[in-house]
Short mmCIF file of C-alpha atoms and ligand atoms in Angstrom, two decimals:
data_model
loop_
_atom_site.label_atom_id
_atom_site.label_comp_id
_atom_site.label_asym_id
_atom_site.label_seq_id
_atom_site.Cartn_x
_atom_site.Cartn_y
_atom_site.Cartn_z
CA MET A 1 31.20 23.74 40.74
CA LYS A 2 29.85 27.06 41.32
CA CYS A 3 26.81 29.00 39.63
CA LYS A 4 28.45 31.48 36.39
CA ARG A 5 25.71 33.41 37.38
CA CYS A 6 25.65 34.79 41.27
CA ARG A 7 28.93 32.73 41.58
CA ARG A 8 27.64 31.50 45.52
CA ALA A 9 25.55 28.73 45.34
CA GLU A 10 26.58 25.55 44.29
CA ALA A 11 25.33 24.78 40.84
CA ALA A 12 22.40 22.52 40.51
CA VAL A 13 22.71 21.75 36.30
CA ASP A 14 25.23 22.12 34.25
CA LEU A 15 24.83 23.22 30.68
CA PRO A 16 27.51 22.30 28.14
CA SER A 17 25.90 24.19 25.09
CA HIS A 18 25.76 27.55 26.71
CA HIS A 19 29.29 27.25 28.15
CA ALA A 20 27.53 27.71 31.65
CA ALA A 21 26.17 26.01 35.18
CA PHE A 22 23.64 27.45 37.41
CA CYS A 23 22.13 27.13 41.07
CA THR A 24 17.97 26.35 41.12
CA ASP A 25 17.27 30.02 41.03
CA CYS A 26 19.86 31.50 38.41
CA PHE A 27 18.48 28.34 36.70
CA PHE A 28 14.99 29.14 36.58
CA LEU A 29 15.64 33.17 35.64
CA PHE A 30 17.64 31.62 32.82
CA PHE A 31 14.52 29.21 31.89
CA ARG A 32 12.07 31.63 31.69
CA ARG A 33 14.16 34.21 29.93
CA GLN A 34 15.10 31.67 27.24
CA VAL A 35 11.33 31.25 26.59
CA THR A 36 10.06 34.83 26.88
CA GLU A 37 12.69 35.57 24.48
CA GLY A 38 11.84 33.14 21.75
CA ILE A 39 8.04 34.08 22.28
CA ARG A 40 9.04 38.05 21.87
CA LYS A 41 11.92 37.59 19.20
CA LEU A 42 9.36 35.75 16.76
CA ARG A 43 6.18 37.34 17.95
CA LEU A 44 4.49 33.89 19.00
CA LEU A 45 1.86 35.62 21.32
CA ALA A 46 0.41 38.65 22.70
CA PRO A 47 -0.59 39.35 26.29
CA GLU A 48 -4.35 39.48 25.40
CA ASP A 49 -4.50 36.00 23.46
CA ARG A 50 -6.47 32.85 25.22
CA VAL A 51 -3.66 30.20 24.68
CA LEU A 52 -4.60 26.49 24.52
CA VAL A 53 -1.79 24.62 25.97
CA CYS A 54 -1.67 20.58 24.28
CA VAL A 55 -0.35 19.22 27.29
CA SER A 56 0.55 15.31 26.58
CA GLY A 57 1.55 14.35 30.38
CA GLY A 58 5.34 14.72 29.34
CA LYS A 59 8.00 17.08 30.47
CA ASP A 60 7.67 19.61 27.73
CA SER A 61 4.16 20.43 27.97
CA LEU A 62 3.74 20.86 31.66
CA VAL A 63 6.81 23.07 31.63
CA LEU A 64 5.18 25.22 28.60
CA TRP A 65 1.81 25.39 30.96
CA ASP A 66 4.08 25.94 33.93
CA VAL A 67 5.58 28.63 32.18
CA LEU A 68 2.92 30.77 30.61
CA MET A 69 0.81 30.46 33.64
CA ASP A 70 3.71 32.10 35.77
CA GLU A 71 4.19 34.26 32.71
CA GLY A 72 0.73 35.56 33.60
CA TYR A 73 -0.75 34.25 30.14
CA GLU A 74 -4.47 33.06 30.09
CA THR A 75 -4.49 29.38 29.55
CA GLU A 76 -6.23 26.36 29.20
CA GLY A 77 -5.01 23.14 28.93
CA LEU A 78 -5.51 20.19 26.52
CA TYR A 79 -5.56 16.73 26.98
CA ILE A 80 -5.90 14.00 24.43
CA ASP A 81 -6.62 10.55 25.59
CA LEU A 82 -5.47 8.59 22.50
CA GLY A 83 -6.66 5.20 24.24
CA ILE A 84 -3.20 3.22 24.43
CA ASP A 85 -3.16 0.98 27.04
CA GLY A 86 -1.67 1.99 29.89
CA TYR A 87 0.30 4.82 28.71
CA SER A 88 -2.80 7.05 27.99
CA ASP A 89 -4.47 5.98 32.00
CA ARG A 90 -0.84 7.15 33.53
CA SER A 91 -0.28 9.98 31.46
CA LYS A 92 -3.83 10.97 31.93
CA GLU A 93 -2.71 11.43 35.81
CA LYS A 94 -0.35 13.22 35.82
CA VAL A 95 -2.22 15.73 33.89
CA LEU A 96 -5.03 16.22 35.90
CA ALA A 97 -2.76 15.69 39.17
CA TYR A 98 -0.66 18.69 37.77
CA ALA A 99 -3.80 20.74 36.03
CA THR A 100 -5.02 20.20 40.18
CA SER A 101 -2.19 21.64 41.94
CA ARG A 102 -2.33 24.83 39.63
CA GLY A 103 -6.44 25.24 40.15
CA LYS A 104 -7.00 24.08 36.65
CA THR A 105 -9.24 21.56 34.76
CA PRO A 106 -7.86 20.67 31.75
CA ILE A 107 -10.46 19.99 28.64
CA VAL A 108 -10.26 15.98 27.40
CA VAL A 109 -10.89 14.79 24.71
CA ASP A 110 -11.70 11.05 24.25
CA LEU A 111 -10.27 9.10 21.35
CA ALA A 112 -12.29 5.96 22.31
CA LYS A 113 -15.59 7.98 23.20
CA GLU A 114 -14.67 9.85 19.71
CA GLY A 115 -14.98 6.74 17.91
CA ILE A 116 -11.48 6.53 16.79
CA PRO A 117 -9.13 5.24 19.23
CA ILE A 118 -5.59 5.16 17.82
CA PRO A 119 -4.64 1.68 17.98
CA GLU A 120 -7.82 0.79 16.68
CA ALA A 121 -7.45 3.53 14.04
CA ALA A 122 -4.11 2.33 13.12
CA ARG A 123 -5.29 -1.20 12.16
CA CYS A 124 -7.87 0.21 10.33
CA VAL A 125 -6.30 3.06 8.23
CA ARG A 126 -3.66 1.61 6.66
CA MET A 127 -0.94 4.40 8.33
CA GLN A 128 1.64 4.53 10.67
CA GLU A 129 0.25 5.17 14.56
CA CYS A 130 2.19 8.80 14.63
CA SER A 131 0.65 10.23 10.97
CA ILE A 132 -2.68 9.05 12.46
CA CYS A 133 -2.10 10.59 15.70
CA GLY A 134 -0.88 13.84 14.55
CA THR A 135 -3.78 13.96 12.20
CA VAL A 136 -6.31 13.74 15.15
CA LYS A 137 -4.41 15.89 17.23
CA ARG A 138 -4.25 19.23 14.98
CA TYR A 139 -8.39 18.25 14.22
CA PHE A 140 -8.74 18.72 17.85
CA PHE A 141 -6.42 21.70 18.33
CA ASN A 142 -8.35 23.27 15.78
CA ARG A 143 -12.02 22.31 16.78
CA VAL A 144 -11.44 22.66 20.49
CA ALA A 145 -9.81 26.10 19.94
CA ALA A 146 -12.87 27.43 18.02
CA GLU A 147 -15.12 26.21 20.62
CA GLY A 148 -13.82 27.74 23.58
CA LYS A 149 -12.53 30.97 21.55
CA PHE A 150 -9.12 30.46 21.97
CA THR A 151 -6.93 32.66 19.68
CA VAL A 152 -3.53 30.41 19.83
CA VAL A 153 -3.03 26.58 20.42
CA ALA A 154 0.63 26.47 22.07
CA THR A 155 2.62 22.99 22.13
CA GLY A 156 5.89 21.70 23.95
CA HIS A 157 8.43 20.88 21.13
CA ASN A 158 11.49 21.95 22.17
CA LEU A 159 14.72 22.76 20.38
CA ASP A 160 16.12 19.02 20.25
CA ASP A 161 12.35 18.13 18.75
CA GLU A 162 12.84 21.12 15.96
CA THR A 163 16.03 20.56 14.76
CA ALA A 164 15.73 16.58 14.15
CA ARG A 165 12.88 18.07 11.93
CA LEU A 166 14.95 20.14 10.12
CA LEU A 167 17.44 17.91 9.62
CA GLY A 168 14.84 15.19 8.12
CA ASN A 169 13.55 17.43 6.37
CA LEU A 170 17.13 18.32 4.76
CA LEU A 171 18.27 15.07 4.85
CA HIS A 172 15.36 14.21 2.51
CA TRP A 173 14.85 17.95 0.51
CA GLN A 174 11.43 18.02 1.46
CA ARG A 175 11.28 21.54 0.26
CA ASP A 176 7.92 22.45 0.78
CA HIS A 177 8.07 21.19 4.54
CA LEU A 178 11.23 23.46 4.98
CA ALA A 179 9.65 26.66 3.59
CA ARG A 180 6.60 25.95 6.64
CA GLN A 181 9.13 24.83 9.38
CA HIS A 182 8.25 27.63 12.10
CA PRO A 183 7.97 28.38 15.63
CA LEU A 184 4.76 30.20 14.09
CA LEU A 185 2.08 29.12 12.47
CA PRO A 186 -0.29 31.70 11.65
CA GLY A 187 -4.20 31.34 11.88
CA THR A 188 -6.65 31.30 8.40
CA ASP A 189 -9.95 32.79 7.99
CA GLU A 190 -11.28 29.89 7.26
CA GLY A 191 -11.15 27.91 10.46
CA LEU A 192 -7.15 27.21 11.47
CA VAL A 193 -5.87 28.48 13.71
CA ARG A 194 -2.34 30.04 14.83
CA LYS A 195 -0.38 27.44 15.97
CA VAL A 196 3.31 28.46 18.29
CA LYS A 197 5.82 26.30 19.77
CA PRO A 198 7.07 28.76 22.00
CA LEU A 199 9.70 26.42 23.90
CA TRP A 200 11.76 26.55 20.51
CA ARG A 201 14.64 27.94 21.53
CA VAL A 202 15.31 25.28 24.81
CA SER A 203 16.82 22.01 24.66
CA GLU A 204 15.22 18.69 26.18
CA VAL A 205 17.84 18.40 29.21
CA GLU A 206 16.68 21.92 29.97
CA THR A 207 13.02 21.48 29.96
CA ALA A 208 13.75 18.38 31.86
CA ALA A 209 15.89 20.21 34.33
CA TYR A 210 13.28 22.85 35.10
CA GLY A 211 10.41 20.30 34.82
CA PHE A 212 12.37 18.25 37.91
CA LEU A 213 13.21 21.45 39.76
CA LYS A 214 10.07 23.09 40.12
CA GLY A 215 8.46 19.51 41.49
CA ILE A 216 6.74 19.11 38.15
CA ASP A 217 5.66 15.15 37.93
CA TYR A 218 5.99 13.85 34.11
CA VAL A 219 5.23 10.83 32.49
CA THR A 220 9.45 9.75 31.93
CA GLU A 221 7.72 6.50 29.66
CA GLU A 222 7.57 6.79 25.73
CA CYS A 223 4.51 6.70 23.84
CA PRO A 224 4.50 2.94 23.02
CA MET A 225 3.59 3.27 19.46
CA SER A 226 6.62 5.63 18.08
CA GLU A 227 9.51 3.34 19.20
CA ASP A 228 10.69 3.21 16.64
CA ALA A 229 10.17 6.71 14.93
CA THR A 230 12.89 8.06 12.85
CA SER A 231 12.71 11.37 14.71
CA LEU A 232 14.21 9.40 17.44
CA VAL A 233 17.40 8.78 14.59
CA TYR A 234 18.13 12.59 13.57
CA LYS A 235 17.70 13.63 17.55
CA GLU A 236 20.47 11.22 18.41
CA ALA A 237 22.16 12.11 15.49
CA LEU A 238 22.11 15.70 16.79
CA SER A 239 22.83 14.90 20.06
CA ARG A 240 26.20 13.02 18.82
CA ILE A 241 27.46 16.48 17.30
CA GLU A 242 25.88 18.25 20.18
CA ASP A 243 28.86 15.97 22.50
CA ARG A 244 31.47 16.95 20.54
CA MET A 245 30.68 20.63 19.61
CA PRO A 246 28.32 21.98 22.16
CA GLY A 247 25.86 24.64 21.22
CA THR A 248 25.86 23.48 17.27
CA ARG A 249 22.03 22.82 17.41
CA ILE A 250 20.90 26.68 18.25
CA VAL A 251 23.20 27.29 15.47
CA PHE A 252 21.45 25.40 13.36
CA TYR A 253 18.34 26.34 13.95
CA LYS A 254 18.38 30.08 14.40
CA GLY A 255 20.46 29.92 10.98
CA PHE A 256 17.86 28.10 9.53
CA LEU A 257 14.87 30.88 11.15
CA ASP A 258 16.93 33.96 9.41
CA PRO A 259 14.43 36.17 7.45
CA SER A 260 17.29 35.65 4.61
CA ASN A 261 17.49 31.99 4.23
CA PRO A 262 15.95 31.22 0.87
CA LEU A 263 14.66 27.77 1.98
CA ARG A 264 12.15 29.13 4.66
CA LYS A 265 9.26 31.13 2.92
CA GLY A 266 8.67 32.08 6.83
CA PRO A 267 5.02 32.06 8.04
CA GLU A 268 3.23 33.62 5.41
CA ALA A 269 3.95 29.95 3.83
CA ALA A 270 2.09 28.10 6.02
CA ALA A 271 -0.81 26.58 3.57
CA PRO A 272 -0.37 23.31 3.00
CA ALA A 273 1.55 22.99 -0.23
CA ASP A 274 -1.25 20.57 -1.83
CA ALA A 275 -3.77 23.33 -1.12
CA VAL A 276 -5.93 23.82 -4.17
CA GLY A 277 -8.61 26.61 -4.38
CA THR A 278 -9.97 27.92 -0.87
CA PRO A 279 -10.97 25.42 1.34
CA ARG A 280 -14.74 25.11 2.10
CA ALA A 281 -16.36 23.28 5.53
CA CYS A 282 -16.26 19.49 5.82
CA ALA A 283 -19.84 17.85 4.92
CA ALA A 284 -19.76 16.13 8.03
CA CYS A 285 -18.06 18.34 10.71
CA GLY A 286 -17.79 21.65 9.14
CA ALA A 287 -13.52 21.76 9.53
CA PRO A 288 -12.46 23.62 6.72
CA THR A 289 -11.02 21.14 4.27
CA TYR A 290 -10.13 20.85 0.07
CA ALA A 291 -11.98 17.83 -0.10
CA GLU A 292 -15.39 16.60 0.79
CA THR A 293 -15.09 15.71 4.14
CA CYS A 294 -11.81 16.52 6.19
CA SER A 295 -9.31 13.64 6.66
CA TYR A 296 -10.44 13.16 9.92
CA CYS A 297 -13.94 12.88 9.00
CA ARG A 298 -13.25 9.94 6.54
CA MET A 299 -10.52 8.11 8.96
CA LYS A 300 -13.11 7.60 11.10
CA GLU A 301 -15.62 6.73 8.38
CA ARG A 302 -13.04 3.96 7.87
CA VAL A 303 -12.76 3.08 11.55
CA ARG A 304 -16.49 2.80 11.68
CA LYS A 305 -16.56 0.81 8.69
CA ALA A 306 -14.15 -2.03 9.61
CA ARG A 307 -16.03 -2.02 13.15
CA SER A 308 -20.08 -2.77 11.05
CA LEU A 309 -18.06 -5.27 9.21
CA ARG A 310 -17.27 -7.07 12.49
CA ALA A 311 -20.19 -6.73 13.92
CA ALA A 312 -21.83 -7.98 10.69
CA PRO A 313 -22.79 -12.15 11.24
CA VAL A 314 -20.28 -14.15 9.01
CA SER A 315 -21.71 -15.60 6.03
CA ARG A 316 -20.21 -18.45 4.17
CA MET B 1 19.62 -5.88 50.74
CA TYR B 2 21.60 -3.46 48.83
CA ASN B 3 25.43 -3.57 50.11
CA VAL B 4 25.59 -0.52 51.24
CA GLY B 5 29.06 -0.05 50.74
CA MET B 6 28.28 0.56 46.75
CA ILE B 7 26.24 3.12 45.06
CA THR B 8 23.31 2.30 43.48
CA VAL B 9 22.83 3.62 40.17
CA ARG B 10 18.76 3.13 38.77
CA LEU B 11 17.74 3.88 35.47
CA PRO B 12 13.93 3.47 35.76
CA GLN B 13 13.01 3.23 31.74
CA LYS B 14 15.30 0.97 30.69
CA LYS B 15 14.39 -0.91 34.01
CA MET B 16 17.74 -1.39 35.12
CA GLU B 17 19.79 -1.07 38.12
CA LEU B 18 23.50 -1.20 38.57
CA GLU B 19 25.50 -1.42 41.91
CA LEU B 20 29.02 0.73 41.56
CA PRO B 21 31.44 1.47 43.77
CA GLY B 22 32.11 4.77 44.55
CA PRO B 23 33.49 7.42 45.62
CA ARG B 24 32.77 8.80 41.89
CA ARG B 25 31.73 11.46 39.64
CA VAL B 26 28.34 11.34 38.16
CA MET B 27 29.99 11.70 34.66
CA ASP B 28 32.23 8.23 35.51
CA LEU B 29 28.70 6.27 36.34
CA LEU B 30 27.17 7.34 33.41
CA ALA B 31 30.28 6.62 30.98
CA GLU B 32 30.26 2.85 33.36
CA ALA B 33 26.54 2.70 32.82
CA GLY B 34 26.96 3.15 29.26
CA VAL B 35 24.88 6.34 28.78
CA ARG B 36 25.61 9.84 26.88
CA PRO B 37 25.71 12.63 29.73
CA THR B 38 23.50 14.75 27.27
CA THR B 39 20.96 12.89 27.30
CA VAL B 40 19.89 12.63 31.12
CA ILE B 41 19.40 14.20 33.88
CA VAL B 42 20.99 12.52 37.44
CA THR B 43 19.05 12.55 40.61
CA GLN B 44 19.18 12.18 44.10
CA GLY B 45 15.93 12.05 45.89
CA ARG B 46 14.89 15.78 45.23
CA ARG B 47 18.48 17.15 43.84
CA LEU B 48 19.63 17.26 40.65
CA LEU B 49 23.67 17.06 40.22
CA THR B 50 26.21 17.66 37.90
CA LYS B 51 27.92 15.77 35.98
CA ASP B 52 31.13 16.20 38.19
CA HIS B 53 28.97 15.70 41.56
CA ARG B 54 31.24 13.07 43.32
CA VAL B 55 28.56 10.50 44.57
CA GLU B 56 29.81 8.62 47.87
CA ASP B 57 29.23 5.04 48.80
CA GLY B 58 25.54 4.19 49.84
CA THR B 59 23.83 6.83 47.60
CA THR B 60 20.92 5.87 45.71
CA ILE B 61 21.15 7.70 42.19
CA ASP B 62 18.03 7.53 39.03
CA VAL B 63 19.45 8.42 35.66
CA ILE B 64 16.26 9.83 34.08
CA SER B 65 16.08 9.91 30.14
CA VAL B 66 15.16 12.95 28.77
CA VAL B 67 14.39 12.13 25.02
CA SER B 68 11.20 12.22 23.79
CA GLY B 69 9.87 10.79 20.51
CA GLY B 70 7.59 12.11 18.07
ZN1 ZN C 401 23.26 31.70 41.05
ZN1 ZN C 402 -14.74 16.39 9.17
#
């Protein structure tokens, strides 16, 4: 198969969803254009932005960091060590190796040192690992961004992630979630930083191919705690549809993002639906919250209490 | 020792390895391994293989799942 763009070189990547196949060089151009167009169309980033890129050691986030650096954005990487046996060490290793290869030192948050490693937190707080993880990550995105004077936080969510989430929100008619789902969540004056997903136009296969061809070494294993995540069910359903009708996913998502779509209120609807009044500072850490203390601090307090109960001598 | 007359298909995430007779196209090897082509990239050393690429006997290829959770 020949490259559909230069028509000379042998194709290295075939992309049925784009009815295309590219040689390595042409694929690099194609992929970067997909990302930069996605950034430009939705005005995710400005040239003067200071971007905090959240890297997990997986392909998407490392590819995102790679492209943003190549495109000349000022970036730093943030790695959150979740404290998951084995998996966290291996993913951290990949992040550090990649960062070193680009002359960077990532900012590392160690949840064990913060007193809230995910496996222990999941035992103490009766919540799913993934939702605990989500709360903790959002908390540190904001905190590290504020401390480091970053103007925006970027995550590696791709088209497959976003359409899986969209399908889930639609199937359950999560109207408030639908109203807010967008690759751009604006920041607020109260200390929530702007969040963007610059890979929203590219699929998982594309980021994997880009990462591989660029020689980026990433963790291919999955987080052991996310094994039965429902998002994987939606992903598989969409992927089967995509197999039969290539290009469906991007049509699905672009149609959703269309400003005339009444389901979506757009970036301006970013405030949480349960928000009442104006947020105040968390009594424990100062982060913006609608309660006395923020959800992160409440979770951490429950882990601390569970620990002191265990440490206390057992009375009969 | 591997049989040099066969194609070795490794699926590292499933900790699986198959030996299949060649020559065969990547898409046929994937079908044999029960893997949907759009959920993986297929590599041979530093090379990425397209789904119509013909794999010869004595070759080892890796099938890497691209589906991430969360
Ligand atoms: Zn080409
Ligand atoms: Zn707090």
